Coordinates of C-alpha atoms in Angstrom, one line a residue:
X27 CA -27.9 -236.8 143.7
X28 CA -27.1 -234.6 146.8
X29 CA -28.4 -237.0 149.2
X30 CA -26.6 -239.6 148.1
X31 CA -23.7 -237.4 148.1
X32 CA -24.3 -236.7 151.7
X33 CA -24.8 -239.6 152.7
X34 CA -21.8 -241.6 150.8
X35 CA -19.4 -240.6 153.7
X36 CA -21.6 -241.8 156.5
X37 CA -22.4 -245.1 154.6
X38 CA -18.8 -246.1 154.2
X39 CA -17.9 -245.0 158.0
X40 CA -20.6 -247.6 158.5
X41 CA -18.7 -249.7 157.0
X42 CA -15.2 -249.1 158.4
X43 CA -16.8 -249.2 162.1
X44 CA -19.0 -252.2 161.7
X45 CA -17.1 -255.6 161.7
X46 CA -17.9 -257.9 158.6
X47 CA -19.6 -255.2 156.7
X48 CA -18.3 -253.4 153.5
X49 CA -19.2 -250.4 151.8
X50 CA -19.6 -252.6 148.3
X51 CA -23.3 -254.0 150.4
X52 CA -24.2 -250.7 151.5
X53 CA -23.7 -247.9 148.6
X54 CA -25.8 -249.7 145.5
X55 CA -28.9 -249.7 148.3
X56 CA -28.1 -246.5 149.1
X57 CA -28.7 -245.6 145.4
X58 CA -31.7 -247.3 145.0
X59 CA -33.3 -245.8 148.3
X60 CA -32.6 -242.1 146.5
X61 CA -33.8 -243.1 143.4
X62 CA -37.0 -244.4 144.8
X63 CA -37.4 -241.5 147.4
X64 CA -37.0 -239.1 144.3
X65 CA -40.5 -240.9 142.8
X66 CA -42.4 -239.5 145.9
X67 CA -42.9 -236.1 145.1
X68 CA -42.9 -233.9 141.7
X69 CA -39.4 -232.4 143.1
X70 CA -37.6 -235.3 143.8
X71 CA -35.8 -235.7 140.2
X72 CA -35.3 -233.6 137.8
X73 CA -37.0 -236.1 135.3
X74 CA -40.0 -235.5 137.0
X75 CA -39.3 -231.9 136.3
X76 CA -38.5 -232.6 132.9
X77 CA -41.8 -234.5 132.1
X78 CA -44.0 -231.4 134.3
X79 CA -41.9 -228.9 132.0
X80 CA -43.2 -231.0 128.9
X81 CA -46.6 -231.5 129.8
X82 CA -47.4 -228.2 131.0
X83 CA -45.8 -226.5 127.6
X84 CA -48.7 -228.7 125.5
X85 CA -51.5 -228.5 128.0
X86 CA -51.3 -225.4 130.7
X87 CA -54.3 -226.1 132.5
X88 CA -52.7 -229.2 133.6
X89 CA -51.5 -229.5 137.2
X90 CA -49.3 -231.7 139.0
X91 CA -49.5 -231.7 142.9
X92 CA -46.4 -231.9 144.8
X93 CA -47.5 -235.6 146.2
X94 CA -49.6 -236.9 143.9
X95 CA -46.9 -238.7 142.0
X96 CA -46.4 -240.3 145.9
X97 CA -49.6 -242.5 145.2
X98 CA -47.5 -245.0 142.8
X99 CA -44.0 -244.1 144.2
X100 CA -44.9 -244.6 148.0
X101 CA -45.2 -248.5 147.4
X102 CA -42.8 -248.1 145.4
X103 CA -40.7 -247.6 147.7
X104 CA -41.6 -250.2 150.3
X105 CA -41.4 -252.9 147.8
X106 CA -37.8 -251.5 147.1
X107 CA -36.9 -251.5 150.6
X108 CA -38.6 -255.3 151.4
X109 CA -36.4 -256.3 148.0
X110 CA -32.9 -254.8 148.7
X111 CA -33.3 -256.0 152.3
X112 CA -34.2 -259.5 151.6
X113 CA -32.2 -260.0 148.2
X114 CA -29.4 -257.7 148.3
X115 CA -27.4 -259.8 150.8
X116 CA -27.3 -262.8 148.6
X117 CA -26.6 -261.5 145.5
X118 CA -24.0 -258.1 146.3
X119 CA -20.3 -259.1 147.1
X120 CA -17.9 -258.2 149.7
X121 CA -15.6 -255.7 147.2
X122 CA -13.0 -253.5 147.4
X123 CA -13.8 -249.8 146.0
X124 CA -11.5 -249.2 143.1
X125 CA -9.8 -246.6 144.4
X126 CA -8.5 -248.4 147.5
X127 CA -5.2 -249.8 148.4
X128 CA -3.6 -247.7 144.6
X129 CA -0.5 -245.9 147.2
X130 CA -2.6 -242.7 148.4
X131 CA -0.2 -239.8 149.9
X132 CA -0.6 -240.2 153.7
X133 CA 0.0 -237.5 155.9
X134 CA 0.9 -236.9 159.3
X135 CA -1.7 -234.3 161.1
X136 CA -2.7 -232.4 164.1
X137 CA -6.6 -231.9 164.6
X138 CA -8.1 -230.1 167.4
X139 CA -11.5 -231.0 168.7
X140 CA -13.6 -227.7 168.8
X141 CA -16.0 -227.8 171.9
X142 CA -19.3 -228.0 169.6
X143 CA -18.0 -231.4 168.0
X144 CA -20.1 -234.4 168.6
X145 CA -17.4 -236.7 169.5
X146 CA -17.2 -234.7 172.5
X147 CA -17.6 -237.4 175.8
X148 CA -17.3 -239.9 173.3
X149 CA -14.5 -243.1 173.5
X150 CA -11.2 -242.3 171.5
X151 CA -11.6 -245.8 169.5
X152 CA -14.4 -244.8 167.8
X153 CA -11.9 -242.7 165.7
X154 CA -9.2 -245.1 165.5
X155 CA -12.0 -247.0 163.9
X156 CA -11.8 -245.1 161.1
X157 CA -10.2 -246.3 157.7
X158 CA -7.6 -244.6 156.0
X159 CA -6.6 -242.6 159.6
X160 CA -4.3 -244.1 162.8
X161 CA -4.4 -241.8 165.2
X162 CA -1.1 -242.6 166.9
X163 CA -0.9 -239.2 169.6
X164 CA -2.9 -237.3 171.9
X165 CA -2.2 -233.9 173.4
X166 CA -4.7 -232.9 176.4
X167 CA -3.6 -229.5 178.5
X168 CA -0.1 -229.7 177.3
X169 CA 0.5 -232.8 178.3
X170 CA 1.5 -235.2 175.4
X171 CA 0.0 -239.5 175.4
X172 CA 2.0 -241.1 172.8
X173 CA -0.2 -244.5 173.2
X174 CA -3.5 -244.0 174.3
X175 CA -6.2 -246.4 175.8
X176 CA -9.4 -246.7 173.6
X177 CA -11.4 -246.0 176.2
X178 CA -10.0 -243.0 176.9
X179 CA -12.9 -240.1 176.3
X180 CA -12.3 -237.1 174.1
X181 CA -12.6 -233.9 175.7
X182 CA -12.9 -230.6 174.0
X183 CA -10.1 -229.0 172.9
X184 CA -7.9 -232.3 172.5
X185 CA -5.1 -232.3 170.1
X186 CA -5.6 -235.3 168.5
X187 CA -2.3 -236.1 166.0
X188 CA -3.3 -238.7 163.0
X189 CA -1.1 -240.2 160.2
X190 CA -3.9 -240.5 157.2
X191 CA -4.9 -239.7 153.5
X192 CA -6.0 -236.4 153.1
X193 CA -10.5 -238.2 151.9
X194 CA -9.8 -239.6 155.1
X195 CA -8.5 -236.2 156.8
X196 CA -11.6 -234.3 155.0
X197 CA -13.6 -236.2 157.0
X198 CA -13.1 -235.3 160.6
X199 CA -13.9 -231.9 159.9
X200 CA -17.2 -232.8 159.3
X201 CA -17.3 -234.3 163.0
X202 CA -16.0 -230.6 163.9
X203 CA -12.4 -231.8 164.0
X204 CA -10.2 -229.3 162.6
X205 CA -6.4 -229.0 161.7
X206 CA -3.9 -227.3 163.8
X207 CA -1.4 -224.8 161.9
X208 CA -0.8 -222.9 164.5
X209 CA 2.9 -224.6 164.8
X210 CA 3.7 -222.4 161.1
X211 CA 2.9 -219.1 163.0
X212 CA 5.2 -216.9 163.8
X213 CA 6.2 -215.7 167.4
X214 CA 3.1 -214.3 169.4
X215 CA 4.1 -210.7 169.2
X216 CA 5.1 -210.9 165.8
X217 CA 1.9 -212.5 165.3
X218 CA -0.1 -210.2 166.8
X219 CA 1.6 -207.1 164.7
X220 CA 1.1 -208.6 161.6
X221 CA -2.5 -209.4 162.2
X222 CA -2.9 -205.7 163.0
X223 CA -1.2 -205.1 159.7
X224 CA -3.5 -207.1 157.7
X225 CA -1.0 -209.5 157.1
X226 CA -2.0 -212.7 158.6
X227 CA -6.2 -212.8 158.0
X228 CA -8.5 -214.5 160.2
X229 CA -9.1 -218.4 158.5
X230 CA -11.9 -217.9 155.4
X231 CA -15.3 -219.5 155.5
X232 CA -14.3 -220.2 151.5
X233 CA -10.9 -222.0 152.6
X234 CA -10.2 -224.7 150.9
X235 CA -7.4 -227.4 150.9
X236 CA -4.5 -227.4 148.6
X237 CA -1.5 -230.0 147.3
X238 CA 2.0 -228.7 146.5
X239 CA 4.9 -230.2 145.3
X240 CA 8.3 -228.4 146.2
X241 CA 10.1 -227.9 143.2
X242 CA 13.9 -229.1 143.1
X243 CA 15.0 -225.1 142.9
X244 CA 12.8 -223.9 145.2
X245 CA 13.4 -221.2 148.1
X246 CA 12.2 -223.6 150.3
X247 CA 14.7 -226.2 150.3
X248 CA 16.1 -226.8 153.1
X249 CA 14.3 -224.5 155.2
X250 CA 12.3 -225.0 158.0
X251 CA 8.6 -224.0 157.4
X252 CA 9.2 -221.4 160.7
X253 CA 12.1 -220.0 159.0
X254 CA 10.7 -219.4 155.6
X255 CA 7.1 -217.8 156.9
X256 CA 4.8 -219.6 154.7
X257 CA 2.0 -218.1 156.1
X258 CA 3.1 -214.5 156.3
X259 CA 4.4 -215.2 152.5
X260 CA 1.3 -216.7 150.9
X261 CA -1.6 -216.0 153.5
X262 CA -2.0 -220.1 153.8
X263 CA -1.4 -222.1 156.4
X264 CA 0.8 -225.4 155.9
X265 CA -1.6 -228.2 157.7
X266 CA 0.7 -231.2 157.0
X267 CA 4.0 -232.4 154.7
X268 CA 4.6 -235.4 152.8
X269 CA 7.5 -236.9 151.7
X270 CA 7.2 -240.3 150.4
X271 CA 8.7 -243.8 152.0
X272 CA 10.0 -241.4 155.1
X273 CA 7.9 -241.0 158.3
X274 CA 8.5 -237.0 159.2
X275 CA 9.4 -237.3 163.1
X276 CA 9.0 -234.0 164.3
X277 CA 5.6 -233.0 165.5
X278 CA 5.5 -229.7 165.3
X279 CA 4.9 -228.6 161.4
X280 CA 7.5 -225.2 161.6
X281 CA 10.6 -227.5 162.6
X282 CA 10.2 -230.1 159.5
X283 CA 13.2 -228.9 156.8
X284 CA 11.8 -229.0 153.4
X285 CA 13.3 -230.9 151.0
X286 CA 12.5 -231.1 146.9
X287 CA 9.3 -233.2 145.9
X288 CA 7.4 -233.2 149.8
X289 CA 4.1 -232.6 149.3
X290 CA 2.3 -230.1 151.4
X291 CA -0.9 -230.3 152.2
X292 CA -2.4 -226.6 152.8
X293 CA -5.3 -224.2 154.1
X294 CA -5.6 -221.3 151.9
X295 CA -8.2 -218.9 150.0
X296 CA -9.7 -219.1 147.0
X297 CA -7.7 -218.3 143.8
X298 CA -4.1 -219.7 145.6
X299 CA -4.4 -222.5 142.6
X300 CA -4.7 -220.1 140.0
X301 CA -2.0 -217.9 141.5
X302 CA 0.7 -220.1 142.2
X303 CA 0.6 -222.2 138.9
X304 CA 3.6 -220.4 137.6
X305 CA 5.7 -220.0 141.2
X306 CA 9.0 -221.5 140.7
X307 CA 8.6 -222.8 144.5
X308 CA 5.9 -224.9 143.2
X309 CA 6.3 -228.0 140.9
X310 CA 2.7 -228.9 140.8
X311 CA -0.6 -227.3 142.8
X312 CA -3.6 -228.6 142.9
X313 CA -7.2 -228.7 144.3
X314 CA -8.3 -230.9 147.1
X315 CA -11.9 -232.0 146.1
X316 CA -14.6 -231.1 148.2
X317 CA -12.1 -229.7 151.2
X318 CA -14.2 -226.6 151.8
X319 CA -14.7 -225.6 155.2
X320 CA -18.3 -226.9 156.5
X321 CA -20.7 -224.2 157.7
X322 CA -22.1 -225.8 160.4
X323 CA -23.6 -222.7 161.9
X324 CA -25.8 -222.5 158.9
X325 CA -27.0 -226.1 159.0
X326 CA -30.5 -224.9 160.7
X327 CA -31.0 -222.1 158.6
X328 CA -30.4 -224.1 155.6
X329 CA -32.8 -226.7 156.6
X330 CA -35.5 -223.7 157.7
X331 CA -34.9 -222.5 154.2
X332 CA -35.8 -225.8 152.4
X333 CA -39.0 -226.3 154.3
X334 CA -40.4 -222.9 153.7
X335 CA -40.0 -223.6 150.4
X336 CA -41.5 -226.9 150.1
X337 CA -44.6 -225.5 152.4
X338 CA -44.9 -222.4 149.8
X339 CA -44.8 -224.9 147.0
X340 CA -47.6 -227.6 148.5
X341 CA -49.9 -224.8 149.6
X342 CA -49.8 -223.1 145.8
X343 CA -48.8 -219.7 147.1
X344 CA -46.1 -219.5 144.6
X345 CA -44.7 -221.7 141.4
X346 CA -42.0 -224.6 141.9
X347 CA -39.9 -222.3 139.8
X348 CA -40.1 -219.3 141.4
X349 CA -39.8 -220.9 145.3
X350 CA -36.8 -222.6 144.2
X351 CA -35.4 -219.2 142.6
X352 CA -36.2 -217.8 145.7
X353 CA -34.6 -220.1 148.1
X354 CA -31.7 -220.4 146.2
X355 CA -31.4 -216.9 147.0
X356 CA -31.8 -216.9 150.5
X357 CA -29.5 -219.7 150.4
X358 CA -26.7 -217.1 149.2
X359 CA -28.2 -214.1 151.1
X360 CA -28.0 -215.5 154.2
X361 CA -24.3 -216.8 153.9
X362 CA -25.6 -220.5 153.5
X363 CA -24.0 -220.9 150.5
X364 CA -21.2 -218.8 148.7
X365 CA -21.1 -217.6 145.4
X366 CA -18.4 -220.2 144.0
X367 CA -19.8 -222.8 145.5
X368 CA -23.5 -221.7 143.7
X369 CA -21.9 -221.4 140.4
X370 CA -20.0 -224.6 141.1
X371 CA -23.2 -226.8 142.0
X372 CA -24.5 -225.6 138.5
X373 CA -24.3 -229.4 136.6
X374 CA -23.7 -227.9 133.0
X375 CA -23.5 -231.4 131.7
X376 CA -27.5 -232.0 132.7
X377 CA -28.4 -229.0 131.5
X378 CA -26.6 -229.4 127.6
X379 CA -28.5 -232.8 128.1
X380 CA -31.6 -231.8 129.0
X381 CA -31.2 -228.9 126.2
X382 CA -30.0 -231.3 123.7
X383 CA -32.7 -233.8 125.0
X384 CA -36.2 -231.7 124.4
X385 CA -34.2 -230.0 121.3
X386 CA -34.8 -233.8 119.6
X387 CA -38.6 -234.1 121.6
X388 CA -39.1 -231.0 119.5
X389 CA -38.0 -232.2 116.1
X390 CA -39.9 -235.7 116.7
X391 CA -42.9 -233.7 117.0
X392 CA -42.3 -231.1 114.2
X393 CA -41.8 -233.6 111.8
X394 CA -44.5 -235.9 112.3
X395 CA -42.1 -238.8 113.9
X396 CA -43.6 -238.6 117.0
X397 CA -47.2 -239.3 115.4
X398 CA -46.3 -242.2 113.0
X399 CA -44.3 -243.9 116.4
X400 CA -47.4 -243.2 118.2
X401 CA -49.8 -244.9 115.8
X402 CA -48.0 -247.9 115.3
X403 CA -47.5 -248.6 118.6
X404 CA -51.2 -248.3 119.4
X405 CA -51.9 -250.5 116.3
X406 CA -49.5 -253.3 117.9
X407 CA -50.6 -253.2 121.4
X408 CA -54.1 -252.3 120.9
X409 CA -55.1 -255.7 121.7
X410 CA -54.1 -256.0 124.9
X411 CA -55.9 -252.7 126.1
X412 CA -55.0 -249.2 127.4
X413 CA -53.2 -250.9 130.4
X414 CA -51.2 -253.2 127.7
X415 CA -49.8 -249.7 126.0
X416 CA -48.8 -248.2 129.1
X417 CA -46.7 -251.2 129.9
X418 CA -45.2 -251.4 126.4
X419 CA -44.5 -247.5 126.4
X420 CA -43.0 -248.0 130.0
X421 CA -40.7 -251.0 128.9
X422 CA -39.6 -248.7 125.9
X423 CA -38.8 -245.8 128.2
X424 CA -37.0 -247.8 130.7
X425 CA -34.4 -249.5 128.2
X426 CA -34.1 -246.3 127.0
X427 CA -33.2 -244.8 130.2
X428 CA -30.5 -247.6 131.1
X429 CA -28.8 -247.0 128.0
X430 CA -28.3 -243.5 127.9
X431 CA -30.0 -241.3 130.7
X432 CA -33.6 -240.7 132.3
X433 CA -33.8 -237.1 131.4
X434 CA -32.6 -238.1 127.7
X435 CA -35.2 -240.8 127.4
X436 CA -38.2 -239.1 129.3
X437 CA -37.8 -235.9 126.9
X438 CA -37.8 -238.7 123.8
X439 CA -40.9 -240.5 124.8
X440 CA -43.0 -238.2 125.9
X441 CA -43.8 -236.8 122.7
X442 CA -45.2 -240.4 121.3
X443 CA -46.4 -241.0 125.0
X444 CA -48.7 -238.1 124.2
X445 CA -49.7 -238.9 121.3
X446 CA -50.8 -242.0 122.2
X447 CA -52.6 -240.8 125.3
X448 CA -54.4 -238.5 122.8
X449 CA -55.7 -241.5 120.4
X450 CA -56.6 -244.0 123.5
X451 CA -58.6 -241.4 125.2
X452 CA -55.9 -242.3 128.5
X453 CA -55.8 -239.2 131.1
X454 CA -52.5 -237.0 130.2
X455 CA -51.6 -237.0 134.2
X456 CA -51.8 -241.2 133.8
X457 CA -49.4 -240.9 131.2
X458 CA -47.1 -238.9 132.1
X459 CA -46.8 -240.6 135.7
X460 CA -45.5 -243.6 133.6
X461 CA -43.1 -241.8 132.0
X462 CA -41.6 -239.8 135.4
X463 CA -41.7 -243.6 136.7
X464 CA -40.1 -245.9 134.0
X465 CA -37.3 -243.4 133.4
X466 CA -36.4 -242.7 137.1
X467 CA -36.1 -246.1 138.2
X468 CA -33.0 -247.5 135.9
X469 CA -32.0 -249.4 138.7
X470 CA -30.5 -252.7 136.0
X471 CA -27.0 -250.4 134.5
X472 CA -24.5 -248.0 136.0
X473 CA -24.9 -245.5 133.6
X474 CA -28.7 -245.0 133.7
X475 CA -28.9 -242.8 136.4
X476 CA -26.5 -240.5 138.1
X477 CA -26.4 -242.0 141.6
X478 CA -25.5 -245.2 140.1
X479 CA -22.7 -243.9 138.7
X480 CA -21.1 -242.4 142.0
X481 CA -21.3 -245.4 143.8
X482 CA -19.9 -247.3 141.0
X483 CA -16.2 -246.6 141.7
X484 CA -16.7 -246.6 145.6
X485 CA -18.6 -249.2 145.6
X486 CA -16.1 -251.7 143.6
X487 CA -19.3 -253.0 141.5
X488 CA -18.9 -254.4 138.4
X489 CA -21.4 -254.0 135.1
X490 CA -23.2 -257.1 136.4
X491 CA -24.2 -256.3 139.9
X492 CA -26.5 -254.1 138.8
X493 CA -28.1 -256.3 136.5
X494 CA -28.3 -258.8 139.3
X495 CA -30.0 -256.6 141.6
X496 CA -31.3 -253.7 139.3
X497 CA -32.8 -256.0 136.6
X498 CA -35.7 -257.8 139.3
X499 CA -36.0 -254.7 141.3
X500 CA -36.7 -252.4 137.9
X501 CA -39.7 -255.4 137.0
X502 CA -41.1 -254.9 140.3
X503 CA -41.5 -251.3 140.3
X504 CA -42.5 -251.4 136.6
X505 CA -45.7 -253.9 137.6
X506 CA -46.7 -251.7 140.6
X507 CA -46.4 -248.4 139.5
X508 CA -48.7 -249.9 136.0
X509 CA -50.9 -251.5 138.9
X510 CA -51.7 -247.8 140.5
X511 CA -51.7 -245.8 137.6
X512 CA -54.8 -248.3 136.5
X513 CA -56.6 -248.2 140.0
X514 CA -56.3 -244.1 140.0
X515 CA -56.5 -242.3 136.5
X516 CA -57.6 -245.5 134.2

């Protein structure tokens, strides 16, 4: 899920750059690519945990290396890539994501280009490429271009002005593009004293962006955003103001005059939400999703982290658990990651599930369900062999996992999956491989698997294009991955 979550934004630039490409032939790939990568190793999917967790809890002398799991999911994954490459072009339409073109606020904005960004030498159309932003104004050494040539290259430190929607807006500071509210400050002296004073604090690592409506009684009415001292007021920084069906001339964000219902679009710390909910300033404040302020600093780090722990957990020097608990820590410890944004990455909702999931493994076995299932599926595929159960309990496990969720339907079988290990005399390991396989790889229905669901909307994909290219891609998988399972463990 987080690598599809990185890589979302850089797939649909793809698609806003490339001519005759849309994101709709790009984003259900992307999803299958993540859930085939996540059948390579044990941690790749929290199913795969999920199954481990069981497994070990029955048998503790049983071990799963980190790669093993690679020996079915590594062709895996090369079919997957020969079949989305080949197929997907032919049956994927060109769509519209569902969101797009519904009247989003647009702002007008001025970015500066910090030295480190990589756009830095680069042409100035590659960012008038993008959707969803015209850049309309360039400001180099205090000299303003009100129409500049694409071919123009961006230097560091250029005050780029852009008229966009805020998603769009998020984006460039990613590329190390960041807003300019230094127009809302104060004069320089007054500046400086209230700095000393504590009164005007250095930007936040934890800033994030915020909406607010003006409210029809509001002090601001009428006043210039100079005039009134936003930031001195609210320690926040006003980065740009809507006001809908009227273009805002003025460049400079402290001479625009407020007026009832403009939207602002500001920096600010964490808690101004909560804080301002009852300001009679304020008709409405809200959250900009995912507008936090990237750390790129800690991008090595971060990655340095992640391999340690992966190298501690292949080599056996410590549990998966306890190098993850670890990391996670150093994660936090070394400023990588904040506390809010630890406690939000914290999915509650696949974690009740999960609970809820192995809560009604448990009762299946406890009552003896999970034995009579067992049993009579072994009596009605006997026939066609050990190999012939496997497939049945891997065709079971897969509609399962389309129609409510991989975790859900990997903690339900397993229990008759062991069972009926246990009475064919079939290698635990080759079992539960089968399970970790046929519920990871709901590829055929949105629902099914998490990364399906976020490109869903995005995407502009319909119930059916994942049946059309899920449905022949899931049969695939489901005959090699039986196909490996028999030539190692059977």
């Amino acid at each position: 899920t987080p690598v599809v979550a990185m890589f979302m934004p850089l797939v649909q630039d793809w698609a806003r750059r490339l001519p005759n490409l849309s994101a709709s032939m790009l984003l259900m790939p992307l999803s299958y690519a993540a859930i085939l990568g996540g059948t390579c190793t044990i941690i790749g999917t929290s199913t795969n945990l999920v199954v481990v967790g069981m497994a070990v809890a029955r048998d503790p002398s049983l071990s799963f290396p980190l790669f093993e799991i690679g020996l079915i999911g590594v062709p895996a994954v090369l079919i997957g890539i020969l079949y989305v490459v080949l197929v997907s072009p032919y049956l994927l339409e060109d769509r519209k994501a569902i969101t797009e073109g519904n009247g989003a606020r647009a702002y007008t904005i001025a970015m500066r280009v910090e030295p480190e960004s990589p756009v830095v030498g680069k042409k100035i159309g590659t960012l008038r490429a993008l959707e969803g932003l015209y850049l309309f104004e360039l400001e180099r050494a205090g000299v303003v271009y009100p129409a500049v040539s694409p071919d123009v290259l961006v230097e560091a430190n250029d005050v780029l002005r852009f008229a966009g929607v805020v998603e769009s807006i998020g984006e460039l500071r990613k590329m190390r593009i960041v807003p300019v509210a230094s127009d809302a400050l104060p004069a320089d002296e007054e500046s400086a004293r209230l700095r000393r004073l504590s009164l005007l604090p250095a930007p936040a690592v934890e800033a994030s962006w915020v909406e607010a409506v003006i409210a029809p009684q509001s002090a601001m009415v009428g006043v210039s955003v100079r005039e009134y001292g936003f930031r001195t007021r609210y320690k926040a920084a006003i980065l740009a103001v809507h006001r809908q069906g009227v273009r805002i001339a003025e460049t400079k964000i402290g001479d625009i005059l407020l007026e009832p219902g403009d939207v602002l679009l500001i920096e600010a710390q964490p808690g101004f939400v909560e804080d301002r909910q009852r300001d009679p300033n304020f008709a409405l404040v809200a959250a900009v999703a995912d507008s936090e302020r990237p750390r790129h600093d800690k991008a090595a780090l971060a990655l340095g982290i992640l391999l340690v722990m992966v190298v501690v957990n292949v080599t056996e020097l410590l549990p998966l658990l306890t190098a993850s608990l670890l990391a996670a820590a150093a994660m936090l410890l070394t400023g990588c990651l904040s506390g809010n944004q630890a406690r939000r990455s914290i999915d509650w909702q696949v974690i009740m599930t999960v609970g809820a999931a192995l809560g009604l493994a448990t009762g299946l076995e406890r009552s003896g369900a999970a034995e009579v299932c067992a049993t009579a599926l072994v009596d009605v595929a006997c026939p066609t062999g050990a190999l012939g159960v496997l497939g049945v309990i891997y065709l079971l496990t897969a509609i399962l996992a389309g129609a409510v969720s991989t975790k859900t339907a990997a903690a339900v079988m397993f229990p008759i999956a062991w069972h009926v290990a246990g009475e064919l005399h079939v290698p635990t390991i080759a079992m539960s491989y089968v399970i970790m396989l046929s519920a990871a790889t709901a590829f055929s229905t949105p629902i099914g698997y998490q990364t399906n669901l976020m490109v869903y909307g995005p995407g502009g994909y319909r119930y059916v294009d994942f049946l059309k290219l899920g449905l022949p891609l899931q049969v695939l998988v489901g005959l090699s991955s039986l196909f490996f399972v028999w030539l190692y463990w059977l």
